[in-house]
N, CA, C and O of each residue as an XYZ file, in Angstrom:
404
protein
N       0.831     -1.190      0.000
C       0.000      0.000      0.000
C       0.876      1.255      0.000
O       0.555      2.242     -0.663
N       1.973      1.212      0.740
C       2.876      2.362      0.795
C       3.489      2.693     -0.553
O       3.620      3.862     -0.917
N       3.865      1.651     -1.295
C       4.435      1.879     -2.627
C       3.399      2.477     -3.577
O       3.725      3.338     -4.394
N       2.163      2.022     -3.468
C       1.089      2.550     -4.311
C       0.867      4.034     -4.034
O       0.762      4.839     -4.959
N       0.797      4.386     -2.759
C       0.593      5.790     -2.378
C       1.805      6.627     -2.787
O       1.651      7.728     -3.315
N       2.991      6.115     -2.549
C       4.211      6.834     -2.932
C       4.316      7.045     -4.428
O       4.624      8.146     -4.884
N       4.064      6.009     -5.186
C       4.126      6.123     -6.647
C       3.093      7.086     -7.192
O       3.398      7.899     -8.065
N       1.874      7.002     -6.685
C       0.818      7.913     -7.119
C       1.195      9.356     -6.782
O       1.015     10.258     -7.600
N       1.715      9.566     -5.581
C       2.082     10.922     -5.154
C       3.192     11.505     -6.015
O       3.147     12.683     -6.369
N       4.178     10.700     -6.352
C       5.283     11.173     -7.191
C       4.782     11.550     -8.577
O       5.102     12.625     -9.086
N       3.998     10.670     -9.186
C       3.480     10.940    -10.532
C       2.565     12.161    -10.521
O       2.657     13.006    -11.412
N       1.679     12.268     -9.521
C       0.772     13.402     -9.438
C       1.543     14.695     -9.187
O       1.211     15.734     -9.758
N       2.556     14.642     -8.348
C       3.384     15.824     -8.091
C       4.093     16.296     -9.351
O       4.136     17.495     -9.627
N       4.645     15.368    -10.115
C       5.321     15.722    -11.367
C       4.323     16.330    -12.344
O       4.628     17.329    -12.996
N       3.134     15.740    -12.452
C       2.117     16.260    -13.369
C       1.706     17.680    -12.985
O       1.571     18.540    -13.855
N       1.511     17.929    -11.710
C       1.120     19.276    -11.268
C       2.256     20.262    -11.525
O       2.004     21.385    -11.960
N       3.486     19.870    -11.267
C       4.627     20.760    -11.541
C       4.734     21.096    -13.026
O       5.009     22.242    -13.379
N       4.521     20.117    -13.894
C       4.567     20.357    -15.339
C       3.468     21.331    -15.751
O       3.708     22.238    -16.548
N       2.273     21.148    -15.213
C       1.167     22.041    -15.558
C       1.453     23.460    -15.081
O       1.210     24.418    -15.815
N       1.963     23.608    -13.868
C       2.301     24.946    -13.361
C       3.407     25.563    -14.208
O       3.354     26.755    -14.512
N       4.413     24.769    -14.596
C       5.490     25.271    -15.458
C       4.938     25.754    -16.794
O       5.298     26.837    -17.257
N       4.073     24.966    -17.414
C       3.477     25.370    -18.694
C       2.618     26.617    -18.535
O       2.614     27.487    -19.406
N       1.899     26.705    -17.440
C       1.042     27.856    -17.171
C       1.881     29.132    -17.057
O       1.524     30.169    -17.617
N       3.001     29.046    -16.327
C       3.876     30.205    -16.176
C       4.536     30.550    -17.506
O       4.708     31.725    -17.829
N       4.905     29.536    -18.274
C       5.585     29.750    -19.551
C       4.648     30.378    -20.584
O       5.043     31.304    -21.292
N       3.421     29.886    -20.674
C       2.478     30.367    -21.695
C       1.795     31.666    -21.292
O       1.586     32.540    -22.134
N       1.447     31.805    -20.025
C       0.795     32.990    -19.468
C      -0.510     33.367    -20.177
O      -0.935     34.521    -20.116
N      -1.132     32.423    -20.831
C      -2.447     32.693    -21.411
C      -3.363     31.532    -21.076
O      -2.914     30.447    -20.708
N      -4.642     31.780    -21.211
C      -5.659     30.757    -20.958
C      -5.549     30.188    -19.544
O      -5.454     28.974    -19.360
N      -5.561     31.057    -18.569
C      -5.457     30.625    -17.180
C      -6.569     29.659    -16.796
O      -6.345     28.738    -16.010
N      -7.757     29.859    -17.339
C      -8.874     29.001    -16.938
C      -8.621     27.539    -17.304
O      -8.988     26.645    -16.542
N      -8.009     27.283    -18.444
C      -7.706     25.909    -18.840
C      -6.753     25.237    -17.871
O      -6.938     24.073    -17.515
N      -5.736     25.965    -17.447
C      -4.768     25.406    -16.503
C      -5.396     25.220    -15.118
O      -5.117     24.233    -14.438
N      -6.230     26.154    -14.709
C      -6.903     26.025    -13.413
C      -7.803     24.797    -13.402
O      -7.806     24.036    -12.434
N      -8.569     24.599    -14.480
C      -9.447     23.420    -14.550
C      -8.642     22.123    -14.573
O      -9.063     21.116    -14.003
N      -7.479     22.149    -15.235
C      -6.637     20.954    -15.282
C      -6.064     20.632    -13.902
O      -6.044     19.470    -13.497
N      -5.605     21.643    -13.184
C      -5.094     21.412    -11.830
C      -6.219     20.936    -10.920
O      -6.016     20.040    -10.101
N      -7.412     21.532    -11.058
C      -8.556     21.081    -10.267
C      -8.877     19.616    -10.570
O      -9.218     18.850     -9.668
N      -8.767     19.233    -11.843
C      -8.970     17.828    -12.228
C      -7.989     16.918    -11.490
O      -8.386     15.897    -10.929
N      -6.711     17.289    -11.491
C      -5.704     16.449    -10.835
C      -5.930     16.378     -9.326
O      -5.748     15.323     -8.719
N      -6.323     17.488     -8.726
C      -6.597     17.475     -7.289
C      -7.806     16.587     -6.965
O      -7.793     15.847     -5.981
N      -8.842     16.667     -7.794
C     -10.019     15.829     -7.548
C      -9.724     14.350     -7.800
O     -10.263     13.488     -7.105
N      -8.882     14.050     -8.778
C      -8.471     12.654     -8.990
C      -7.727     12.149     -7.758
O      -7.887     10.997     -7.354
N      -6.916     13.014     -7.171
C      -6.197     12.620     -5.952
C      -7.160     12.347     -4.802
O      -6.963     11.399     -4.042
N      -8.194     13.165     -4.668
C      -9.204     12.941     -3.625
C      -9.948     11.630     -3.901
O     -10.205     10.858     -2.977
N     -10.291     11.379     -5.164
C     -10.962     10.125     -5.520
C     -10.066      8.929     -5.202
O     -10.542      7.910     -4.701
N      -8.786      9.053     -5.491
C      -7.815      8.000     -5.178
C      -7.786      7.739     -3.674
O      -7.742      6.588     -3.240
N      -7.812      8.811     -2.881
C      -7.804      8.689     -1.424
C      -9.025      7.904     -0.939
O      -8.886      6.971     -0.148
N     -10.218      8.276     -1.408
C     -11.419      7.564     -0.976
C     -11.436      6.123     -1.485
O     -11.926      5.226     -0.799
N     -10.905      5.902     -2.680
C     -10.812      4.536     -3.189
C      -9.906      3.675     -2.337
O     -10.223      2.521     -2.048
N      -8.779      4.233     -1.935
C      -7.865      3.485     -1.060
C      -8.474      3.239      0.308
O      -8.273      2.177      0.897
N      -9.227      4.226      0.825
C      -9.901      4.022      2.103
C     -10.881      2.858      2.010
O     -11.017      2.078      2.952
N     -11.557      2.743      0.884
C     -12.482      1.624      0.696
C     -11.764      0.298      0.588
O     -12.213     -0.708      1.137
N     -10.647      0.297     -0.121
C      -9.894     -0.949     -0.301
C      -9.252     -1.406      1.006
O      -9.220     -2.599      1.307
N      -8.739     -0.442      1.784
C      -7.993     -0.782      2.995
C      -8.885     -0.893      4.232
O      -8.366     -1.062      5.336
N     -10.194     -0.805      4.087
C     -11.090     -0.823      5.234
C     -11.067     -2.204      5.899
O     -10.931     -3.225      5.225
N     -11.200     -2.219      7.211
C     -11.206     -3.471      7.978
C     -12.479     -4.259      7.655
O     -13.576     -3.859      8.044
N     -12.330     -5.355      6.956
C     -13.492     -6.128      6.528
C     -14.124     -6.927      7.666
O     -15.181     -7.528      7.471
N     -13.512     -6.951      8.840
C     -14.115     -7.608      9.997
C     -15.088     -6.697     10.743
O     -15.783     -7.137     11.659
N     -15.130     -5.453     10.355
C     -16.055     -4.487     10.964
C     -17.494     -4.936     10.692
O     -17.774     -5.452      9.610
N     -18.423     -4.749     11.658
C     -19.805     -5.223     11.468
C     -20.493     -4.666     10.219
O     -21.278     -5.375      9.589
N     -20.218     -3.428      9.853
C     -20.862     -2.841      8.670
C     -19.827     -2.545      7.585
O     -19.889     -1.509      6.923
N     -18.888     -3.452      7.412
C     -17.787     -3.252      6.469
C     -18.304     -3.085      5.044
O     -17.838     -2.201      4.325
N     -19.239     -3.901      4.627
C     -19.745     -3.840      3.257
C     -20.344     -2.477      2.939
O     -20.095     -1.910      1.875
N     -21.135     -1.956      3.874
C     -21.763     -0.655      3.660
C     -20.717      0.458      3.629
O     -20.784      1.359      2.793
N     -19.753      0.386      4.545
C     -18.719      1.423      4.611
C     -17.837      1.405      3.363
O     -17.496      2.455      2.820
N     -17.475      0.211      2.919
C     -16.665      0.086      1.709
C     -17.443      0.610      0.506
O     -16.884      1.315     -0.334
N     -18.729      0.271      0.417
C     -19.559      0.763     -0.689
C     -19.646      2.280     -0.670
O     -19.590      2.917     -1.723
N     -19.781      2.863      0.507
C     -19.845      4.313      0.621
C     -18.536      4.952      0.148
O     -18.560      5.923     -0.609
N     -17.401      4.417      0.588
C     -16.107      4.981      0.194
C     -15.889      4.875     -1.314
O     -15.421      5.821     -1.947
N     -16.228      3.730     -1.881
C     -16.075      3.551     -3.329
C     -17.051      4.460     -4.079
O     -16.709      5.008     -5.127
N     -18.258      4.618     -3.548
C     -19.238      5.512     -4.167
C     -18.773      6.960     -4.155
O     -18.888      7.662     -5.159
N     -18.247      7.407     -3.016
C     -17.714      8.773     -2.936
C     -16.557      8.934     -3.918
O     -16.442      9.958     -4.593
N     -15.715      7.930     -3.990
C     -14.598      7.957     -4.927
C     -15.098      8.104     -6.365
O     -14.537      8.872     -7.146
N     -16.141      7.375     -6.705
C     -16.695      7.451     -8.058
C     -17.297      8.807     -8.371
O     -17.120      9.319     -9.476
N     -18.004      9.397     -7.424
C     -18.602     10.717     -7.638
C     -17.520     11.775     -7.799
O     -17.606     12.621     -8.688
N     -16.507     11.733     -6.949
C     -15.419     12.709     -7.046
C     -14.653     12.511     -8.354
O     -14.245     13.489     -8.982
N     -14.455     11.269     -8.769
C     -13.787     10.995    -10.045
C     -14.609     11.568    -11.204
O     -14.048     12.155    -12.129
N     -15.932     11.400    -11.157
C     -16.788     11.947    -12.212
C     -16.673     13.470    -12.263
O     -16.626     14.050    -13.349
N     -16.626     14.120    -11.105
C     -16.439     15.574    -11.068
C     -15.079     15.967    -11.653
O     -14.961     16.981    -12.341
N     -14.066     15.162    -11.374
C     -12.745     15.460    -11.922
C     -12.747     15.336    -13.445
O     -12.093     16.118    -14.135
N     -13.473     14.368    -13.958
C     -13.552     14.222    -15.415
C     -14.309     15.393    -16.041
O     -13.984     15.821    -17.149
N     -15.305     15.904    -15.344
C     -16.006     17.098    -15.812
C     -15.042     18.281    -15.885
O     -15.072     19.050    -16.845
N     -14.189     18.426    -14.874
C     -13.180     19.489    -14.894
C     -12.230     19.322    -16.071
O     -11.842     20.306    -16.702
N     -11.853     18.083    -16.370
C     -10.964     17.831    -17.501
C     -11.629     18.211    -18.816
O     -10.991     18.809    -19.682
N     -12.901     17.872    -18.973
C     -13.619     18.222    -20.204
C     -13.723     19.740    -20.341
O     -13.540     20.278    -21.433
N     -14.015     20.427    -19.242
C     -14.087     21.898    -19.283
C     -12.721     22.472    -19.662
O     -12.645     23.424    -20.439
N     -11.641     21.901    -19.120
C     -10.291     22.360    -19.460
C     -10.019     22.164    -20.947
O      -9.452     23.042    -21.598
N     -10.419     21.020    -21.482
C     -10.199     20.766    -22.908
C     -10.973     21.752    -23.775
O     -10.448     22.249    -24.772
N     -12.211     22.036    -23.401
C     -12.987     23.044    -24.127
C     -12.312     24.405    -24.026
O     -12.255     25.150    -25.005
N     -11.808     24.723    -22.860
C     -11.144     26.005    -22.657
C      -9.893     26.121    -23.521
O      -9.652     27.165    -24.127
N      -9.099     25.060    -23.582
C      -7.898     25.088    -24.414
C      -8.245     25.152    -25.901
O      -7.571     25.850    -26.658
N      -9.276     24.441    -26.327
C      -9.625     24.458    -27.749
C     -10.227     25.803    -28.146
O     -10.018     26.260    -29.270
N     -10.962     26.439    -27.253
C     -11.530     27.759    -27.533
C     -10.411     28.786    -27.689
O     -10.484     29.658    -28.555
N      -9.393     28.686    -26.868
C      -8.269     29.622    -26.938
C      -7.536     29.496    -28.263
O      -7.097     30.501    -28.822
N      -7.399     28.298    -28.767
C      -6.714     28.094    -30.053
C      -7.479     28.739    -31.187
O      -6.863     29.302    -32.092
N      -8.799     28.676    -31.171
C      -9.591     29.304    -32.224
C      -9.351     30.809    -32.248
O      -9.227     31.389    -33.327
N      -9.282     31.455    -31.087
C      -9.063     32.897    -31.035
C      -7.678     33.283    -31.507
O      -7.513     34.299    -32.182
N      -6.670     32.477    -31.157
C      -5.314     32.837    -31.540
C      -5.048     32.590    -33.027
O      -4.155     33.214    -33.601
N      -5.807     31.691    -33.658
C      -5.608     31.390    -35.072
C      -6.232     32.453    -35.961
O      -5.783     32.645    -37.091
N      -7.250     33.145    -35.484
C      -7.925     34.109    -36.365
C      -7.397     35.513    -36.247
O      -7.880     36.414    -36.933
């Protein structure tokens, strides 16, 4: 479990640093970069709730319900993160249309 959390954290940290670097370098279309960072943060929250569901003590009297709740929260947060990603993609594509004309 420690390696999974460590690996995810390293990859997510690198991705966020790259996005911040590109944002500072380009200095345009801030909304696209903000939505992308929000997507990565929400994916991290979804990952956290997913791990809580996986690592839950299955000997607990209501383990099934608690695990289902954690996985459900993870799924909802993941869906919100995907919405942020789609908004970011629309934002980036809209910016390209303006700069081309």
